[in-house]
CSV table of C-alpha atoms in Angstrom, one decimal:
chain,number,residue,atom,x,y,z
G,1,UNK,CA,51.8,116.8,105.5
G,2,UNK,CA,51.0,120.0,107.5
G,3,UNK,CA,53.6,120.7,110.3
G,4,UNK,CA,50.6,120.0,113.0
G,5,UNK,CA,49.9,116.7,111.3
G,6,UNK,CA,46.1,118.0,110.6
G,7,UNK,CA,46.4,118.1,106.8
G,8,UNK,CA,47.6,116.0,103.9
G,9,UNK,CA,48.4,116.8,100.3
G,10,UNK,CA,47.9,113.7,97.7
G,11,UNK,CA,48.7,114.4,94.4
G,12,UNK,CA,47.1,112.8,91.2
G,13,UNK,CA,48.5,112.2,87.0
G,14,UNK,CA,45.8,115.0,86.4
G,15,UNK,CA,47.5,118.0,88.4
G,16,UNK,CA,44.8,117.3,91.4
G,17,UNK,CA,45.7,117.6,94.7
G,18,UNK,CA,43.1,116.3,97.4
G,19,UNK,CA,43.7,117.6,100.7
G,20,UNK,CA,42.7,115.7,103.6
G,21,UNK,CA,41.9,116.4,107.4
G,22,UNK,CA,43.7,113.7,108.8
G,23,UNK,CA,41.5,114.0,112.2
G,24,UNK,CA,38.7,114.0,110.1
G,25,UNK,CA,39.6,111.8,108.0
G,26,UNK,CA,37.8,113.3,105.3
G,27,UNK,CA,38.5,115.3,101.9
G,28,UNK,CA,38.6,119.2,102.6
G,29,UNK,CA,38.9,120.4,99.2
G,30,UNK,CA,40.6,119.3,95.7
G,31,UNK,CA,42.7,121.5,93.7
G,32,UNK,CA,42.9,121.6,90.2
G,33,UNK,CA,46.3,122.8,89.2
G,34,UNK,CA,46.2,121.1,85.8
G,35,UNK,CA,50.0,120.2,86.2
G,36,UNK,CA,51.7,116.9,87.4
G,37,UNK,CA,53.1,117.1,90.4
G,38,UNK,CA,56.9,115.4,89.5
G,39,UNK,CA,59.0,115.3,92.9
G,40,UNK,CA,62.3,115.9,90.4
G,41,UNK,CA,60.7,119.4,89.5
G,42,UNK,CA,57.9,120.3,92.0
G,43,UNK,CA,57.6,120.5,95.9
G,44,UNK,CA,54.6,121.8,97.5
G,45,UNK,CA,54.0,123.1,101.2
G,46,UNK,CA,51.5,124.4,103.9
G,47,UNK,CA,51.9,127.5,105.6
G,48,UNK,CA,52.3,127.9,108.9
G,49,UNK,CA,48.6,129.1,109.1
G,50,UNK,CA,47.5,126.2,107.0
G,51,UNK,CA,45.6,128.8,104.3
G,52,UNK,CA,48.0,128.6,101.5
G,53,UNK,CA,49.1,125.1,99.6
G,54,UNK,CA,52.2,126.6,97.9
G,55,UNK,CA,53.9,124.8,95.0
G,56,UNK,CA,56.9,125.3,93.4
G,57,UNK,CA,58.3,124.3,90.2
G,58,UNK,CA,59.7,125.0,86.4
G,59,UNK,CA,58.1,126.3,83.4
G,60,UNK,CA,58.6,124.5,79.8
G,61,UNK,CA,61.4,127.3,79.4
G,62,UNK,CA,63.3,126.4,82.5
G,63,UNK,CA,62.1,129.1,84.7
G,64,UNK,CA,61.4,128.5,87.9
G,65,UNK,CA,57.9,129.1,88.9
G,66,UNK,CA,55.9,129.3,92.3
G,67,UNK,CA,51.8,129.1,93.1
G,68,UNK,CA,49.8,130.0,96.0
G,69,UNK,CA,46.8,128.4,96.6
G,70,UNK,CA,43.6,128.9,98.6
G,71,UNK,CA,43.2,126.3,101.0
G,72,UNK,CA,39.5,127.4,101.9
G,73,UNK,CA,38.2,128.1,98.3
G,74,UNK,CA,40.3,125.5,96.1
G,75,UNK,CA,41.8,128.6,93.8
G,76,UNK,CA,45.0,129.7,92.3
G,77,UNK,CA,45.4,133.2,94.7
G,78,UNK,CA,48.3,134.1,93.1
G,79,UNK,CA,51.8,133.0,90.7
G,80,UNK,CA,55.4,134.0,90.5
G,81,UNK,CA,58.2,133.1,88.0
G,82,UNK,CA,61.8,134.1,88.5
G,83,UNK,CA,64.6,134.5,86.7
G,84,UNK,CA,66.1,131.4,84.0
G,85,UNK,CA,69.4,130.2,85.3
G,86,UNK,CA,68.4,131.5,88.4
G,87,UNK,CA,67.8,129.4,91.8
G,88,UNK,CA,69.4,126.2,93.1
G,89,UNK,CA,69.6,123.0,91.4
G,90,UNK,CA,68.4,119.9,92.4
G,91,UNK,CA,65.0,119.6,94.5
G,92,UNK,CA,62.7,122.2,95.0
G,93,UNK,CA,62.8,123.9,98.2
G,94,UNK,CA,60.6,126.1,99.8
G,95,UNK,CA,61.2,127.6,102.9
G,96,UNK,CA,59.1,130.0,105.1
G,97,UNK,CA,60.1,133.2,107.4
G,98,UNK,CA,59.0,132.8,110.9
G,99,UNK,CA,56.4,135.5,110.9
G,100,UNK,CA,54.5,132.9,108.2
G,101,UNK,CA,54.9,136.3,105.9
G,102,UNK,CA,57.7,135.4,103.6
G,103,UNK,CA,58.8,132.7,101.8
G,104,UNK,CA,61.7,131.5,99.6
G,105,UNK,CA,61.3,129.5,96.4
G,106,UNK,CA,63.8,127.8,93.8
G,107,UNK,CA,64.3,131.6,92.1
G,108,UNK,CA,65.9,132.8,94.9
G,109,UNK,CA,63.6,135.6,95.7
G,110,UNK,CA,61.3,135.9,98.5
G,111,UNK,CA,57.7,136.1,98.2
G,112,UNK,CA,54.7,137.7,99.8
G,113,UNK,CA,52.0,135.2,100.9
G,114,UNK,CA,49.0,136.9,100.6
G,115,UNK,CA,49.6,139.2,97.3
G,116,UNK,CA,52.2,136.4,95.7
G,117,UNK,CA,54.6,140.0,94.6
G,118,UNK,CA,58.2,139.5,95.2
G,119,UNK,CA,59.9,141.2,98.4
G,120,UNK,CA,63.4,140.6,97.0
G,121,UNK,CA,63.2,140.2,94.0
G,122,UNK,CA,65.4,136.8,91.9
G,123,UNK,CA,68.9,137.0,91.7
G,124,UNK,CA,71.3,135.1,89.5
G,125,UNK,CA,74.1,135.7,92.0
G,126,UNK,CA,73.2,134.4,95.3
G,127,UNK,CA,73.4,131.0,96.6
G,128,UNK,CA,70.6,128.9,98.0
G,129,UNK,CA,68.4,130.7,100.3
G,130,UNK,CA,68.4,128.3,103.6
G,131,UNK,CA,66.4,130.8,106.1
G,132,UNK,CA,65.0,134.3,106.0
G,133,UNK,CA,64.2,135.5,109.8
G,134,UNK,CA,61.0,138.1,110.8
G,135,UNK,CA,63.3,141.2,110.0
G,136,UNK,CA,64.2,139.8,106.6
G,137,UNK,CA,67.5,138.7,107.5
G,138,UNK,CA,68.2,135.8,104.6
G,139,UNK,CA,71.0,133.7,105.6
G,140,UNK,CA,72.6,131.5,102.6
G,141,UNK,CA,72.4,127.2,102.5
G,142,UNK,CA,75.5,125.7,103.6
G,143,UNK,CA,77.3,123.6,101.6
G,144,UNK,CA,78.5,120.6,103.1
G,145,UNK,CA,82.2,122.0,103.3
G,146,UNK,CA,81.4,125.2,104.1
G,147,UNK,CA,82.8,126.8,107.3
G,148,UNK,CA,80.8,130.1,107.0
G,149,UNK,CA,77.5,131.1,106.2
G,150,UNK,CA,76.5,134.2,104.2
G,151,UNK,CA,73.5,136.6,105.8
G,152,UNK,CA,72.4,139.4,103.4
G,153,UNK,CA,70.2,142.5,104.6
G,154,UNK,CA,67.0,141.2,102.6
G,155,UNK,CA,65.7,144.7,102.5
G,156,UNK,CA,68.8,145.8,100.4
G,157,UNK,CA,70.0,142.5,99.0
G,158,UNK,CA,72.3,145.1,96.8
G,159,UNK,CA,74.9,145.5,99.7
G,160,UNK,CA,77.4,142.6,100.5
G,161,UNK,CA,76.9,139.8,102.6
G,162,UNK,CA,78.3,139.3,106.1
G,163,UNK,CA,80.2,136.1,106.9
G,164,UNK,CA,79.8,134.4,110.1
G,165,UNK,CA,82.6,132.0,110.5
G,166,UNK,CA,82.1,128.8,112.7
G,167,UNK,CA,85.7,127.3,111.6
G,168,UNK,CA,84.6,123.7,111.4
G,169,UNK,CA,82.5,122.3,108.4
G,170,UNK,CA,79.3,123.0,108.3
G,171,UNK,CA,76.2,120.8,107.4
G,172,UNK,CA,72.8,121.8,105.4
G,173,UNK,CA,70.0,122.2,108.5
G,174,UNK,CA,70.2,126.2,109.6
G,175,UNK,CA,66.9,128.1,110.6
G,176,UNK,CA,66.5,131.5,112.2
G,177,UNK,CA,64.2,131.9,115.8
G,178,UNK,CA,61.2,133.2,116.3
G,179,UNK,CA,62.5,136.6,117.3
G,180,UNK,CA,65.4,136.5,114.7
G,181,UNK,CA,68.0,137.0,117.2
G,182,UNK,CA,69.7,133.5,117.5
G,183,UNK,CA,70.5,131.5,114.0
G,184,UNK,CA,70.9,127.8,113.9
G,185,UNK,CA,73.3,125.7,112.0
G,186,UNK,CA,74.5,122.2,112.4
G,187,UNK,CA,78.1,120.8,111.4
G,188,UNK,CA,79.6,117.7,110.1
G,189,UNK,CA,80.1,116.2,113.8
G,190,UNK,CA,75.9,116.5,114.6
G,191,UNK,CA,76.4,119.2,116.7
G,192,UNK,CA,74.4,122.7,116.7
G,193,UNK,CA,76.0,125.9,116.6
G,194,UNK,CA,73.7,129.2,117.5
G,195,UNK,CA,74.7,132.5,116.5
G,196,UNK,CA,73.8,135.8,118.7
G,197,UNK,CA,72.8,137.8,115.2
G,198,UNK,CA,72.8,141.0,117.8
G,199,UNK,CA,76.4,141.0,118.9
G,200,UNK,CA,77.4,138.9,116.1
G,201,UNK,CA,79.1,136.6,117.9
G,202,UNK,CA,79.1,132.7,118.9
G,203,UNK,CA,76.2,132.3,121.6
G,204,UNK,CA,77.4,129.6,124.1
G,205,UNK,CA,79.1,126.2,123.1
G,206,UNK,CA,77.2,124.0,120.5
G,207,UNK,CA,74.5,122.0,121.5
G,208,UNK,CA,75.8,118.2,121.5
G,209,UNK,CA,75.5,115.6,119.1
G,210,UNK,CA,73.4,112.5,119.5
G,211,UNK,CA,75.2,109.4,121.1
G,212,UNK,CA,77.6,107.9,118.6
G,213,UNK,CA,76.9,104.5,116.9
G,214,UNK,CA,78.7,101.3,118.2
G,215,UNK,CA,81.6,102.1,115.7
G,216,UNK,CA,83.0,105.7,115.4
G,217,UNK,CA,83.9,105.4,111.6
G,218,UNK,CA,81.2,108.2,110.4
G,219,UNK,CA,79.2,110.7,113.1
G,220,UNK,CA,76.0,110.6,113.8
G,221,UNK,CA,74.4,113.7,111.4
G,222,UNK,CA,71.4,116.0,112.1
G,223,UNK,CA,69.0,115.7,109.3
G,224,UNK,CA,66.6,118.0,110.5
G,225,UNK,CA,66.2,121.1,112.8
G,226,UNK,CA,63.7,123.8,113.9
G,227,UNK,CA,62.9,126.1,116.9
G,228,UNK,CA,59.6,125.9,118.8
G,229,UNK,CA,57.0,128.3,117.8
G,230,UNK,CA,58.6,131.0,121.1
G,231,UNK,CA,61.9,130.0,120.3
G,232,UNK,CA,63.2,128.7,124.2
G,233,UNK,CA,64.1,125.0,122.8
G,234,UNK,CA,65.5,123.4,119.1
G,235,UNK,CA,64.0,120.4,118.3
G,236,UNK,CA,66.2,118.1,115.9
G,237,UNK,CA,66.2,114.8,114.6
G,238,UNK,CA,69.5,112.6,113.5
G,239,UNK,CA,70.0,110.1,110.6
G,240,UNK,CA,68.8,106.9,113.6
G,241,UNK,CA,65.1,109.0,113.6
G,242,UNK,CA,65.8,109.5,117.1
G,243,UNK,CA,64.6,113.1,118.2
G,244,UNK,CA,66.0,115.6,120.6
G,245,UNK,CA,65.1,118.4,122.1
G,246,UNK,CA,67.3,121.2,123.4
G,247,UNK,CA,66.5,123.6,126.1
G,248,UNK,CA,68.0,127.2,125.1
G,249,UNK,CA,66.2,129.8,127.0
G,250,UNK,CA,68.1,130.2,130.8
G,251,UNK,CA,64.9,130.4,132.8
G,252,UNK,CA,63.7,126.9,131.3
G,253,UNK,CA,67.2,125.5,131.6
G,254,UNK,CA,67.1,126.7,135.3
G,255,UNK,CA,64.0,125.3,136.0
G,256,UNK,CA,64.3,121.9,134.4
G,257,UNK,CA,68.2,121.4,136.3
G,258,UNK,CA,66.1,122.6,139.6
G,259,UNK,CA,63.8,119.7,139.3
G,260,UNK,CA,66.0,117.5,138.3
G,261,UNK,CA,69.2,117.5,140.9
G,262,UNK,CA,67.7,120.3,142.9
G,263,UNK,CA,69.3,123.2,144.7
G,264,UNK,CA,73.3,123.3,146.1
G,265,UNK,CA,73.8,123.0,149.1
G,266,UNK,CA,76.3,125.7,151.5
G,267,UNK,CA,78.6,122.6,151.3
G,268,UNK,CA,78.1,121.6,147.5
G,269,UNK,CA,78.7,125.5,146.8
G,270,UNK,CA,82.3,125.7,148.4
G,271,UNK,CA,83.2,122.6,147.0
G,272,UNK,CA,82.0,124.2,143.3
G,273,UNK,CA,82.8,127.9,143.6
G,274,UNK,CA,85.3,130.5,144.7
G,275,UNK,CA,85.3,131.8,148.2
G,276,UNK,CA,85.0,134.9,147.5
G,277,UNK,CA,81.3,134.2,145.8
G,278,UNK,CA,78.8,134.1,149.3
G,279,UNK,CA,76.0,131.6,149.0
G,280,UNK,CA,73.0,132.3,147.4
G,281,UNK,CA,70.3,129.7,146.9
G,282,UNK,CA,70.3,128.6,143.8
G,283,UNK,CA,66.7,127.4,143.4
């Protein structure tokens, strides 16, 4: 399913993939990839501008593989293979830079959409690709008891990583805004952590976790996380399916507290800040 709901991907035994306008509700276009799509060795994806069905996968030799295909003419555009032994195991994963530009596959490398020609090229050494950001910043998957996560200077992936240290454990969700200036990561207590990538340093304090369940033997976890498309709020679901959205841009934060509780009053303000402060409205 397409992030906007608008298109689906069914797969057949015979490598065919219908897609279908869901609004519609009609067949767009088949593709003939001649390949079965196994959920153990394939994934497949929409880009964000909904003209490319990539899908990712292994060849016979156990190299991993990547196609891009034409959403508006049913064709293979264009195919990548990494590097054997390279890439993460387990599922596929593909993940795409904000700009819609760049992607990552199961080699490790990155991907241009329209030619299909590796930006950084596959490499045996580096962990799991979790995000790239619009000026190629590729920050590395957390594991599950990882403190730290590894961001690498995609246009030189030859120099060594920095490490940005949160000091609790870490979960898997982390994504990059818009802009590329704040990164995202969630940790084992289903809270959100954000990351000024600028001053490298922590930006605020994380982003609560979802109300805890009637016992408090396990926390509540984030299973999935992403910044709107201008990068003021996080949107993230928890392991309940209950969604939350988080307000992260000032200006919105100060106008949704405005309408909610309003603005202090002279009195509210002594009671709330120092004397030395004169009152200002705050709304």
């Amino acid at each position: 399913m397409s992030k906007d709901g608008g298109l689906l991907a069914n797969s057949h035994q015979n490598g065919d993939i219908d897609i279908w306008d869901t609004r519609a509700q009609a067949k767009k276009i088949t593709l003939r990839t001649g390949e079965q799509i196994d959920p153990r060795r394939n994934a497949v994806a929409f880009s964000p501008d909904l003209r490319t069905l990539v899908k990712v996968g292994q060849t016979g030799e156990g190299i991993p593989s990547m196609e891009l295909w034409d959403l508006g003419t049913g064709t293979r555009r264009a195919a990548a293979t990494g590097r054997k032994g390279s890439g993460s195991y387990g599922l596929p994963k593909i993940v795409f830079g904000p700009n819609g530009g760049v992607l990552t596959g199961p080699d490790q490398g990155v991907i241009d959409l329209d030619t299909g020609l590796h930006i950084i090229e596959p490499n045996q050494n580096l962990p799991e690709m979790g995000a790239i950001s619009k000026d190629r910043l590729v920050a590395a998957q957390p594991g599950i008891l990882d403190t730290k996560v590894k961001l690498w200077d995609g246009n030189d992936m030859s120099r060594p990583p920095t490490d940005v240290g949160f000091g609790v454990k870490l979960d898997t969700s982390i994504a990059f805004s818009p802009n590329g200036r704040v990164l995202a990561v969630t940790d084992r207590h289903g809270q959100i952590r954000l990351w000024d990538v600028q001053a490298r340093r922590t930006l605020g304090p994380p982003l609560t976790s979802f109300y805890s369940r009637s016992t408090d033997w396990s926390p509540i976890q984030v299973v999935a996380m992403a910044f709107d498309s201008v990068g003021t709020r996080i949107m993230a679901t928890d392991d309940e399916g209950r969604l939350r959205t988080y307000l992260i841009d000032p200006a919105e934060l100060k106008a949704a507290l405005c309408a909610e509780v309003g603005p202090l009053s002279p009195t509210d303000w002594k009671s709330y800040i120092p004397p030395a402060v004169p009152y200002r409205r705050t709304c």
